[in-house]
PDB file of C-alpha atoms in Angstrom:
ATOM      1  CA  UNK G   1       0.000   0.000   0.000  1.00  0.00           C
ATOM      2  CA  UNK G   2       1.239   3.340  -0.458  1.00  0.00           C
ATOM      3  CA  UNK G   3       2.156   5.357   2.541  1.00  0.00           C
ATOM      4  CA  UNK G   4       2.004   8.849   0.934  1.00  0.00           C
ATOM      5  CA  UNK G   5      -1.275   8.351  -0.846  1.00  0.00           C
ATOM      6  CA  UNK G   6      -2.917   6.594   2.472  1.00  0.00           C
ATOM      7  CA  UNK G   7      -2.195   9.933   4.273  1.00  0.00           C
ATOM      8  CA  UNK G   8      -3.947  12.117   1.885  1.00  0.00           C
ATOM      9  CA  UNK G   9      -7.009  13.228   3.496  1.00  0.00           C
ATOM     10  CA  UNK G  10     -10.188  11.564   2.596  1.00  0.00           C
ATOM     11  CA  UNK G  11     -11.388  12.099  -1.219  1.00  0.00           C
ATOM     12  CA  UNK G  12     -14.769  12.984  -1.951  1.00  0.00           C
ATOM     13  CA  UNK G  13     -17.020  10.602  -3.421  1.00  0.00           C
ATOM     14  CA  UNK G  14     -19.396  11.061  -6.472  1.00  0.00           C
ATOM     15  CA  UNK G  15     -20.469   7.644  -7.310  1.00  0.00           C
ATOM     16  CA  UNK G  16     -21.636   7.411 -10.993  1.00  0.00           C
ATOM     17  CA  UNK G  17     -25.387   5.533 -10.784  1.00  0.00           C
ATOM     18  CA  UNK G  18     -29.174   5.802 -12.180  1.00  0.00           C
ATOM     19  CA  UNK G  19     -30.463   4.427  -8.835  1.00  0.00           C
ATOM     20  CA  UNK G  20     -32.656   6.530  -6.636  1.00  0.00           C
ATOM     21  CA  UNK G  21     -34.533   4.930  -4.069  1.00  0.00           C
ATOM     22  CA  UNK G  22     -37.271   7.249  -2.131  1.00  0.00           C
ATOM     23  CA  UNK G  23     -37.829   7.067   1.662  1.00  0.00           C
ATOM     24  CA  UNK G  24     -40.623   4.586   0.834  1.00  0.00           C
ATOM     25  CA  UNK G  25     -38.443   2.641  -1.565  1.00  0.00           C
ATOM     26  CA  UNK G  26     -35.285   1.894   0.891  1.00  0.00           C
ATOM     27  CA  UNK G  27     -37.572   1.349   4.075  1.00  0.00           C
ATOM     28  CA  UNK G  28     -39.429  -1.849   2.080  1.00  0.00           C
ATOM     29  CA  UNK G  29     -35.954  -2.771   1.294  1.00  0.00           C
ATOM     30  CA  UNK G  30     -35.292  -2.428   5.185  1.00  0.00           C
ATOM     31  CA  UNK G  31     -38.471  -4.527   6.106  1.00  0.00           C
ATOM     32  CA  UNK G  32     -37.868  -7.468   3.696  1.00  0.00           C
ATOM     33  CA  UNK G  33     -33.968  -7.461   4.845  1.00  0.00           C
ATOM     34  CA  UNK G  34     -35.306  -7.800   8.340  1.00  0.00           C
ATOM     35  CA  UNK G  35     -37.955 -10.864   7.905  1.00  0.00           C
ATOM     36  CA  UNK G  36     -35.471 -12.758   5.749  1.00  0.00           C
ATOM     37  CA  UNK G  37     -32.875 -12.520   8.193  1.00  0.00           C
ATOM     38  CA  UNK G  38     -34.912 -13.340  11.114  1.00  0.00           C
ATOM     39  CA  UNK G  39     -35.997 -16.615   9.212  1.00  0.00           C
ATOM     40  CA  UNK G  40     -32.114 -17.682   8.104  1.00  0.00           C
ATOM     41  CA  UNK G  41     -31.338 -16.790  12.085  1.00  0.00           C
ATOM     42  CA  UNK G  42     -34.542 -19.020  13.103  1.00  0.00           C
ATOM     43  CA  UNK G  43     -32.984 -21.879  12.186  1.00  0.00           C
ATOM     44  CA  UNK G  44     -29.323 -21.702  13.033  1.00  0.00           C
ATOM     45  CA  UNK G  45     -27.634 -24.295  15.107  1.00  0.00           C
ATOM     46  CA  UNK G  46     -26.289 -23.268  18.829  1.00  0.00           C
ATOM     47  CA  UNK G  47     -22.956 -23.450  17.341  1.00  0.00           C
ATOM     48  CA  UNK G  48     -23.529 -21.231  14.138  1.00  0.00           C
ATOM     49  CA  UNK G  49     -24.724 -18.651  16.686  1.00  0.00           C
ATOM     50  CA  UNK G  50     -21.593 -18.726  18.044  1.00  0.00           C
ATOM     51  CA  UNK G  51     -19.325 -18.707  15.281  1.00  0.00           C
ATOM     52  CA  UNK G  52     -17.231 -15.638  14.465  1.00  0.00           C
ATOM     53  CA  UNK G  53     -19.101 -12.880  11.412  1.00  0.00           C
ATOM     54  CA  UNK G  54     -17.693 -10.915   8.975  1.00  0.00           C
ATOM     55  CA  UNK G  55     -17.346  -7.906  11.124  1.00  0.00           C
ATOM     56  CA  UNK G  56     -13.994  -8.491  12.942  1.00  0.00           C
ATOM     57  CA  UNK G  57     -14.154  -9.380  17.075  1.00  0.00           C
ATOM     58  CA  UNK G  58     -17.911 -10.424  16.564  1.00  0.00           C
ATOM     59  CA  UNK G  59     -19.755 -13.270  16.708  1.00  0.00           C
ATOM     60  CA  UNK G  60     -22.704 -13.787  14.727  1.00  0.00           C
ATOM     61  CA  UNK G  61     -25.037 -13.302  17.848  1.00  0.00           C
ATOM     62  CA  UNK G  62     -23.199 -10.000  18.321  1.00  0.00           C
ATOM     63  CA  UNK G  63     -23.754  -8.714  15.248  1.00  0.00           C
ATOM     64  CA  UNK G  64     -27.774 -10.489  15.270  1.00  0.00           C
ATOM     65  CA  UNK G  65     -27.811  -8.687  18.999  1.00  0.00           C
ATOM     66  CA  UNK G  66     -26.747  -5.241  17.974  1.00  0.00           C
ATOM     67  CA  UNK G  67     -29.080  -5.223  14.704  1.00  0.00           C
ATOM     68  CA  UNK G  68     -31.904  -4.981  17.321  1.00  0.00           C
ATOM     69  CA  UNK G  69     -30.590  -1.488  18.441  1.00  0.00           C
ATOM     70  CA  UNK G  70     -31.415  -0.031  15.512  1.00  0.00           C
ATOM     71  CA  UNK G  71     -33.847   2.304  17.006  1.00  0.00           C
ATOM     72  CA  UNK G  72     -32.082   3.976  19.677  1.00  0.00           C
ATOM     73  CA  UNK G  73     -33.700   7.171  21.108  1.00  0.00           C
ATOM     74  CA  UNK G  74     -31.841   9.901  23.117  1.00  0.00           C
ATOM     75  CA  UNK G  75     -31.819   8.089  26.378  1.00  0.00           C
ATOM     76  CA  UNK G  76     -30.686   5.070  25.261  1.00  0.00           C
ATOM     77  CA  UNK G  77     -27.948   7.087  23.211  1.00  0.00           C
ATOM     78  CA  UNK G  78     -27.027   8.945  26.573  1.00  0.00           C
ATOM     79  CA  UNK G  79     -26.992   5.771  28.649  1.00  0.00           C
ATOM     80  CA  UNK G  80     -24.637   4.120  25.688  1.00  0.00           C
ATOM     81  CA  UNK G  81     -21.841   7.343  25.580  1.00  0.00           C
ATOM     82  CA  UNK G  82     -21.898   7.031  29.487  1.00  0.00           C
ATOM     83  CA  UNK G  83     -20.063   2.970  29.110  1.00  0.00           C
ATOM     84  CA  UNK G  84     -17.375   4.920  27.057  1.00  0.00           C
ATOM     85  CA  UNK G  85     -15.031   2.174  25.622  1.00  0.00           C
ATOM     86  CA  UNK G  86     -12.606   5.045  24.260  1.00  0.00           C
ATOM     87  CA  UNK G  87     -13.560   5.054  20.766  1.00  0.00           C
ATOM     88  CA  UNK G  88     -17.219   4.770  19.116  1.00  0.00           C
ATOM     89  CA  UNK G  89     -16.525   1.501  17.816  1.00  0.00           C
ATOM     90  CA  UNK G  90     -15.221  -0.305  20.799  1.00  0.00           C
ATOM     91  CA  UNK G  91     -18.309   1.227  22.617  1.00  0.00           C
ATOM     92  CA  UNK G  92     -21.025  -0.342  19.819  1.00  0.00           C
ATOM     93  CA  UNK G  93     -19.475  -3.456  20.326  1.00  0.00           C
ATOM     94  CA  UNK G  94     -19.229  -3.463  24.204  1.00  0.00           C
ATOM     95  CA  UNK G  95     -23.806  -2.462  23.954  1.00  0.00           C
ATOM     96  CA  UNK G  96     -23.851  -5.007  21.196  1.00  0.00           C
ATOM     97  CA  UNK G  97     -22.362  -7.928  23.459  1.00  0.00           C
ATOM     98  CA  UNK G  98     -23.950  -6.989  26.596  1.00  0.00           C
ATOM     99  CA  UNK G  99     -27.326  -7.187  24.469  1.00  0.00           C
ATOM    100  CA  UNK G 100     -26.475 -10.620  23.159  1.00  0.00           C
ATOM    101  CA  UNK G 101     -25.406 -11.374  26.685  1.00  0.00           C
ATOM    102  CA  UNK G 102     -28.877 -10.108  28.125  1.00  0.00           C
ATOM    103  CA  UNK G 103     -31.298 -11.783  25.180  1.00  0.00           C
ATOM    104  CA  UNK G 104     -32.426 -14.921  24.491  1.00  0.00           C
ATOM    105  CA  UNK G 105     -31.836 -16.236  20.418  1.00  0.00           C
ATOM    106  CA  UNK G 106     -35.644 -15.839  20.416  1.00  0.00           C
ATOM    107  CA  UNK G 107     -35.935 -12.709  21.770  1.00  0.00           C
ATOM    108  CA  UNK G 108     -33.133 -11.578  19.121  1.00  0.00           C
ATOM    109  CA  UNK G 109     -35.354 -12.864  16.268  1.00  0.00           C
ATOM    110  CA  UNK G 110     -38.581 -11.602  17.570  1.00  0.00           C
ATOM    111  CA  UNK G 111     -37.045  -7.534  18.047  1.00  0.00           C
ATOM    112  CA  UNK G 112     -35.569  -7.829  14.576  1.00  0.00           C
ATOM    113  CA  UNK G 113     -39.081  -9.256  13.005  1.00  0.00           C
ATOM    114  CA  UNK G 114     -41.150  -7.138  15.542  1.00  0.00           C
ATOM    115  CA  UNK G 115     -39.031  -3.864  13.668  1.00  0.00           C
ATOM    116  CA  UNK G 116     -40.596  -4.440  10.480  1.00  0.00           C
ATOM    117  CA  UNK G 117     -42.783  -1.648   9.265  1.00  0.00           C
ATOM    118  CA  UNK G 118     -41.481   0.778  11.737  1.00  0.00           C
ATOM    119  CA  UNK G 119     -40.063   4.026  10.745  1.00  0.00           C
ATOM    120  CA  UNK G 120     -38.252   4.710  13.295  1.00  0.00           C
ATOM    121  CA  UNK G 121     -34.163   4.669  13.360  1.00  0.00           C
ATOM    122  CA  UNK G 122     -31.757   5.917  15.845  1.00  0.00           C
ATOM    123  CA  UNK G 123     -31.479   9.253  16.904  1.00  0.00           C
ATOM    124  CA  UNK G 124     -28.548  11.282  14.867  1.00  0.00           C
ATOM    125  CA  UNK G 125     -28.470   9.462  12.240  1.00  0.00           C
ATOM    126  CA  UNK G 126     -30.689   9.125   9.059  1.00  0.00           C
ATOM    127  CA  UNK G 127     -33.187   5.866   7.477  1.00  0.00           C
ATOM    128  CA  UNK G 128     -29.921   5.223   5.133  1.00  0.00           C
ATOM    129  CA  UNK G 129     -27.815   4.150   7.944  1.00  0.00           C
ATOM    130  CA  UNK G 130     -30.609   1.843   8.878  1.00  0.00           C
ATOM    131  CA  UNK G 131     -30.187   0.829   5.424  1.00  0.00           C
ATOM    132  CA  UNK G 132     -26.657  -0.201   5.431  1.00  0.00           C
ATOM    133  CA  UNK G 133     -26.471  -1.719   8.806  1.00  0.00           C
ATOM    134  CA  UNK G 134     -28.842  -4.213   7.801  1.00  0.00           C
ATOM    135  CA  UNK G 135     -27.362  -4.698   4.355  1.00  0.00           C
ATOM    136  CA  UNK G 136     -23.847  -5.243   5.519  1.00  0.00           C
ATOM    137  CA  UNK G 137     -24.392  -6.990   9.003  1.00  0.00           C
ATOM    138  CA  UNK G 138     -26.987  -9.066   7.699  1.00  0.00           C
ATOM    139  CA  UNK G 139     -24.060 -10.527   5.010  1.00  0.00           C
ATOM    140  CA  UNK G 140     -21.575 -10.553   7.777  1.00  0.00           C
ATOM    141  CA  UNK G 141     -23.820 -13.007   9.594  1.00  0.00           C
ATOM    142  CA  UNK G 142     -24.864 -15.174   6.224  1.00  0.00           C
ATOM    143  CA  UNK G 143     -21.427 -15.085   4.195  1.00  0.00           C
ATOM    144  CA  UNK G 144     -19.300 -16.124   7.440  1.00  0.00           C
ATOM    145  CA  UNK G 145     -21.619 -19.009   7.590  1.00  0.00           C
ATOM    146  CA  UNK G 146     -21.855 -19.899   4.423  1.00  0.00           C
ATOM    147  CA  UNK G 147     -25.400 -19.201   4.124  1.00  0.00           C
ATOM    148  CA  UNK G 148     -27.435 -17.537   1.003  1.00  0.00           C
ATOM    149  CA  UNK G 149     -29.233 -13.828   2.185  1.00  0.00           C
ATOM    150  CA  UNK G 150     -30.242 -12.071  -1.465  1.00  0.00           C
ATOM    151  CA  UNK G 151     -28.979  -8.102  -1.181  1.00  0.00           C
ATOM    152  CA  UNK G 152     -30.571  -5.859  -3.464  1.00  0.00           C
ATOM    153  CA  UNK G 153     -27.907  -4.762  -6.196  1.00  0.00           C
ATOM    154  CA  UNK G 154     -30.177  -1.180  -6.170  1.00  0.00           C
ATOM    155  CA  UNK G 155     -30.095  -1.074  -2.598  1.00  0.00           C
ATOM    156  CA  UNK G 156     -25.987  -1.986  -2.098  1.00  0.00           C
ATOM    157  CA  UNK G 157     -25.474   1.005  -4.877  1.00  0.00           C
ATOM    158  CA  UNK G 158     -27.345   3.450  -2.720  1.00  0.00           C
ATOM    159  CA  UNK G 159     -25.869   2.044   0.677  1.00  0.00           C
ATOM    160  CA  UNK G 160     -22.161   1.909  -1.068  1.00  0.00           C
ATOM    161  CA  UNK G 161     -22.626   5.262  -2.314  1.00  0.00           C
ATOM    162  CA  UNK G 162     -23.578   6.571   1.688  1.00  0.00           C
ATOM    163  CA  UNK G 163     -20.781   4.733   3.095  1.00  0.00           C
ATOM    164  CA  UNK G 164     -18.118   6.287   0.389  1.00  0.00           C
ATOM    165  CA  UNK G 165     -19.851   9.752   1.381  1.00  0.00           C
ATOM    166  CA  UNK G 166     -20.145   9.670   5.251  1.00  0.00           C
ATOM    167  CA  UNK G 167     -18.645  11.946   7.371  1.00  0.00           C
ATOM    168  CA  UNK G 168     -20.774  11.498  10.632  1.00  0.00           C
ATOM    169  CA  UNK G 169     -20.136  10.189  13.055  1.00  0.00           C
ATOM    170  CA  UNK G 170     -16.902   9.367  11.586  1.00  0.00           C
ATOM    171  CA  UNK G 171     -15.550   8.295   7.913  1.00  0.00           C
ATOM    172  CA  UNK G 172     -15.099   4.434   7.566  1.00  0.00           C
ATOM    173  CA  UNK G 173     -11.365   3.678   7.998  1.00  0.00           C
ATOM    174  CA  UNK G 174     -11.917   1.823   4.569  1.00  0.00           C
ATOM    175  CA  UNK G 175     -12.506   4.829   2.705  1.00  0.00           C
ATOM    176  CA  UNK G 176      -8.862   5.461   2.423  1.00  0.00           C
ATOM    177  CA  UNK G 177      -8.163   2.229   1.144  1.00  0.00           C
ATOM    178  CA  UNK G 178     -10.601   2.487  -1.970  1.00  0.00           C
ATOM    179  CA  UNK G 179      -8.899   6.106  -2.767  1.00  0.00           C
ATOM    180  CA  UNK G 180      -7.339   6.405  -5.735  1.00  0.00           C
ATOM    181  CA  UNK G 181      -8.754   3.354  -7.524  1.00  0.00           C
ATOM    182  CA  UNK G 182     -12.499   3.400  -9.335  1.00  0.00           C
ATOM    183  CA  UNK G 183     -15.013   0.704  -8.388  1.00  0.00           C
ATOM    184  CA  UNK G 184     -17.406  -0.142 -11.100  1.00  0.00           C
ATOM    185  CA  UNK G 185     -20.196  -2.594 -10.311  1.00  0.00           C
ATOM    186  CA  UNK G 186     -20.668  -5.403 -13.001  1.00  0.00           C
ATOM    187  CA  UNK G 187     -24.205  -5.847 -12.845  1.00  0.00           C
ATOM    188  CA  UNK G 188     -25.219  -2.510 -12.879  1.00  0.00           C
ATOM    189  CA  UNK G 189     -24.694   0.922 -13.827  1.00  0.00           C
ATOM    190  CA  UNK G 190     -22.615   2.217 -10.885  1.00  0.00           C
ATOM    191  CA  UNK G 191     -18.853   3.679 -10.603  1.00  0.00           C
ATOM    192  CA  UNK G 192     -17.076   5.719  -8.263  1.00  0.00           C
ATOM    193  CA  UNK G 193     -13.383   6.792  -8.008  1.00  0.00           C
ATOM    194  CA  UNK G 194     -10.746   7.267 -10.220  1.00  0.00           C
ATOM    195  CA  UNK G 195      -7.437   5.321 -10.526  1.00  0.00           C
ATOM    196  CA  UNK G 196      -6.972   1.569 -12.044  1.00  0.00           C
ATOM    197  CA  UNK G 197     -10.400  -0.065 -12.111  1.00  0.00           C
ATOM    198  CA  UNK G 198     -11.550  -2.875  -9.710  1.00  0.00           C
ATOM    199  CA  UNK G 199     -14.740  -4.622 -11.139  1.00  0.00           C
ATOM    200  CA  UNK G 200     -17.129  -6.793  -9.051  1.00  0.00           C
ATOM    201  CA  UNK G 201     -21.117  -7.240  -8.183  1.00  0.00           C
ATOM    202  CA  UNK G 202     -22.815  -4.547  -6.787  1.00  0.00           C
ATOM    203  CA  UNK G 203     -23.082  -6.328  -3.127  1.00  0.00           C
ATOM    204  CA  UNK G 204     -19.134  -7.628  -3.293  1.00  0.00           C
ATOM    205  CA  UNK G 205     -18.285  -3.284  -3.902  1.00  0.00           C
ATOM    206  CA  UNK G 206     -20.586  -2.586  -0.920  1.00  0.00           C
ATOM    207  CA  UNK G 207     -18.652  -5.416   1.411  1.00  0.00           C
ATOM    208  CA  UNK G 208     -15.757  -3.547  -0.046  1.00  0.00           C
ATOM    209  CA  UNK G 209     -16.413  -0.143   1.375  1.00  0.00           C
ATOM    210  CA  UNK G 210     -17.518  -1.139   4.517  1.00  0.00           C
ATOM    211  CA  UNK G 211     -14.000  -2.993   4.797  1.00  0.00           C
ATOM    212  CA  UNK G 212     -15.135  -6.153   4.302  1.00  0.00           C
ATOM    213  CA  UNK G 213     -12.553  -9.207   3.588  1.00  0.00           C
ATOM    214  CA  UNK G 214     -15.459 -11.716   2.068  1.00  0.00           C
ATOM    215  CA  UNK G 215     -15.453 -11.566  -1.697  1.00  0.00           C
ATOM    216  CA  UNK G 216     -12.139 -10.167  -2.406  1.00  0.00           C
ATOM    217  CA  UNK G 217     -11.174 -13.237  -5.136  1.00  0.00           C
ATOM    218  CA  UNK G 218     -14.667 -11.714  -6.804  1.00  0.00           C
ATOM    219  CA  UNK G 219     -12.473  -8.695  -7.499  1.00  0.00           C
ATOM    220  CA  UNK G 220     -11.127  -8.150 -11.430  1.00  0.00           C
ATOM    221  CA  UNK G 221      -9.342  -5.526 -13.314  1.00  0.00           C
ATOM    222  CA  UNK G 222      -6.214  -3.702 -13.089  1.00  0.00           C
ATOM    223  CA  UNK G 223      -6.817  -2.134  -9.761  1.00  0.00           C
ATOM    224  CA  UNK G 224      -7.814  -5.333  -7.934  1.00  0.00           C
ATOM    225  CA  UNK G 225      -4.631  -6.344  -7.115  1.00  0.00           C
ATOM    226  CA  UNK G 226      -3.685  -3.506  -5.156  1.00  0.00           C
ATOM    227  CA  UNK G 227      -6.902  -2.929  -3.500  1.00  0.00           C
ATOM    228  CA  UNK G 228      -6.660  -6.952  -2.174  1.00  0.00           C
ATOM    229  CA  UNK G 229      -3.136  -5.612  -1.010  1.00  0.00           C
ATOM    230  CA  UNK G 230      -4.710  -2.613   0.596  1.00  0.00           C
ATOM    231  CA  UNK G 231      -7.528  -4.480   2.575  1.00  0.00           C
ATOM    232  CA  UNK G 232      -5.669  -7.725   3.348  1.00  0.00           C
ATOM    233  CA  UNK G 233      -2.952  -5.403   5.193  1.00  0.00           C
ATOM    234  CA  UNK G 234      -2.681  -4.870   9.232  1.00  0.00           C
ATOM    235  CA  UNK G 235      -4.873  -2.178  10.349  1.00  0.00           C
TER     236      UNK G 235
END
């Protein structure tokens, strides 16, 4: 990876795409991602509960447990940012495993089925967070298990393109390692970046900006090379 380009500050995004989903559109997208991942989580084995996700340090009842705090108010927000881990991500993860710790597997399933139709997401953020939460964990929880969950190639452009562009609360570390290379989706019409181009499916890109390993031997074209280099390296 190159240092000197790695410290550049982050670039600004414009992905290239003819998708536009309204409110409407990506909160149907939210409700469907929600029942069929409560059915492929109804009938996981104790052990597949257990086993470690996509998302690194979790388990997949982590990630399950934290996808039913997706609708956090200012209290609950309050009462998270007093537990302080020292950074925002070590604090998600510390709620997230005290919630799997405190819930039954049923009482996981039944919050994130019990969520669909709602409207509601958590406070400071908007619905397209929602959106890519349940996009990418719910693939972090299938792919590390081997398991089929279908992801919207319309709905992975719009969450990639959020994720590429978010500055609050913080940028994604991964950002930085998709600078100065151009991601084109192959089953779609969707692009971002410029540089060598790395070519993949719409929901392999969106693993890829959220700094995902899984799918990285889906990756082609001249820039796919480095970008494996890039993600496979120590944080």
């Amino acid at each position: 990876m190159n240092g000197e380009r790695s410290s550049r500050p982050v670039t600004s995004f414009r992905p290239v795409t003819s998708v536009v989903l309204d409110p409407d559109q990506v909160w149907q997208v939210i409700d469907a991602q929600r029942r069929s991942l409560a059915d492929l989580l109804d009938n996981l084995s104790d052990d597949q509960w257990r086993q470690p996700s996509l998302c690194a340090g979790w388990t997949v009842r982590d990630v399950a447990a934290h996808l039913t705090l997706q609708q956090i108010g200012l209290g609950a927000a309050i009462a998270m940012l007093a537990r302080w881990r020292g950074s925002l991500d070590r604090t998600i993860q510390d709620v997230a495993c005290r919630r799997a710790a405190a819930l039954t597997d049923e009482q996981i399933i039944a919050q994130i089925r019990g969520m669909v139709g709602s409207r509601r997401h958590n406070i400071g953020v908007t619905y397209l967070e929602t959106l890519t939460d349940i996009l990418v964990h719910g693939q972090d929880i299938a792919v590390a298990l081997g398991l089929r969950h279908d992801v919207p190639s319309h709905a992975a452009a719009v969450a990639a393109s959020r994720v590429l562009s978010m500055r609050w609360p913080r940028p994604l570390p991964s950002i930085r390692k998709v600078t100065g290379l151009r991601l084109v989706a192959t089953d779609m019409p969707w692009s971002v970046g410029r540089g060598p181009e790395v070519r993949a499916p719409m929901g392999v890109l969106l693993l890829v900006c959220a700094g995902r390993l899984a799918g990285l031997s889906e990756l082609t074209g001249p820039g796919a090379g480095e970008l494996v280099a890039r993600l496979s390296a120590p944080a």
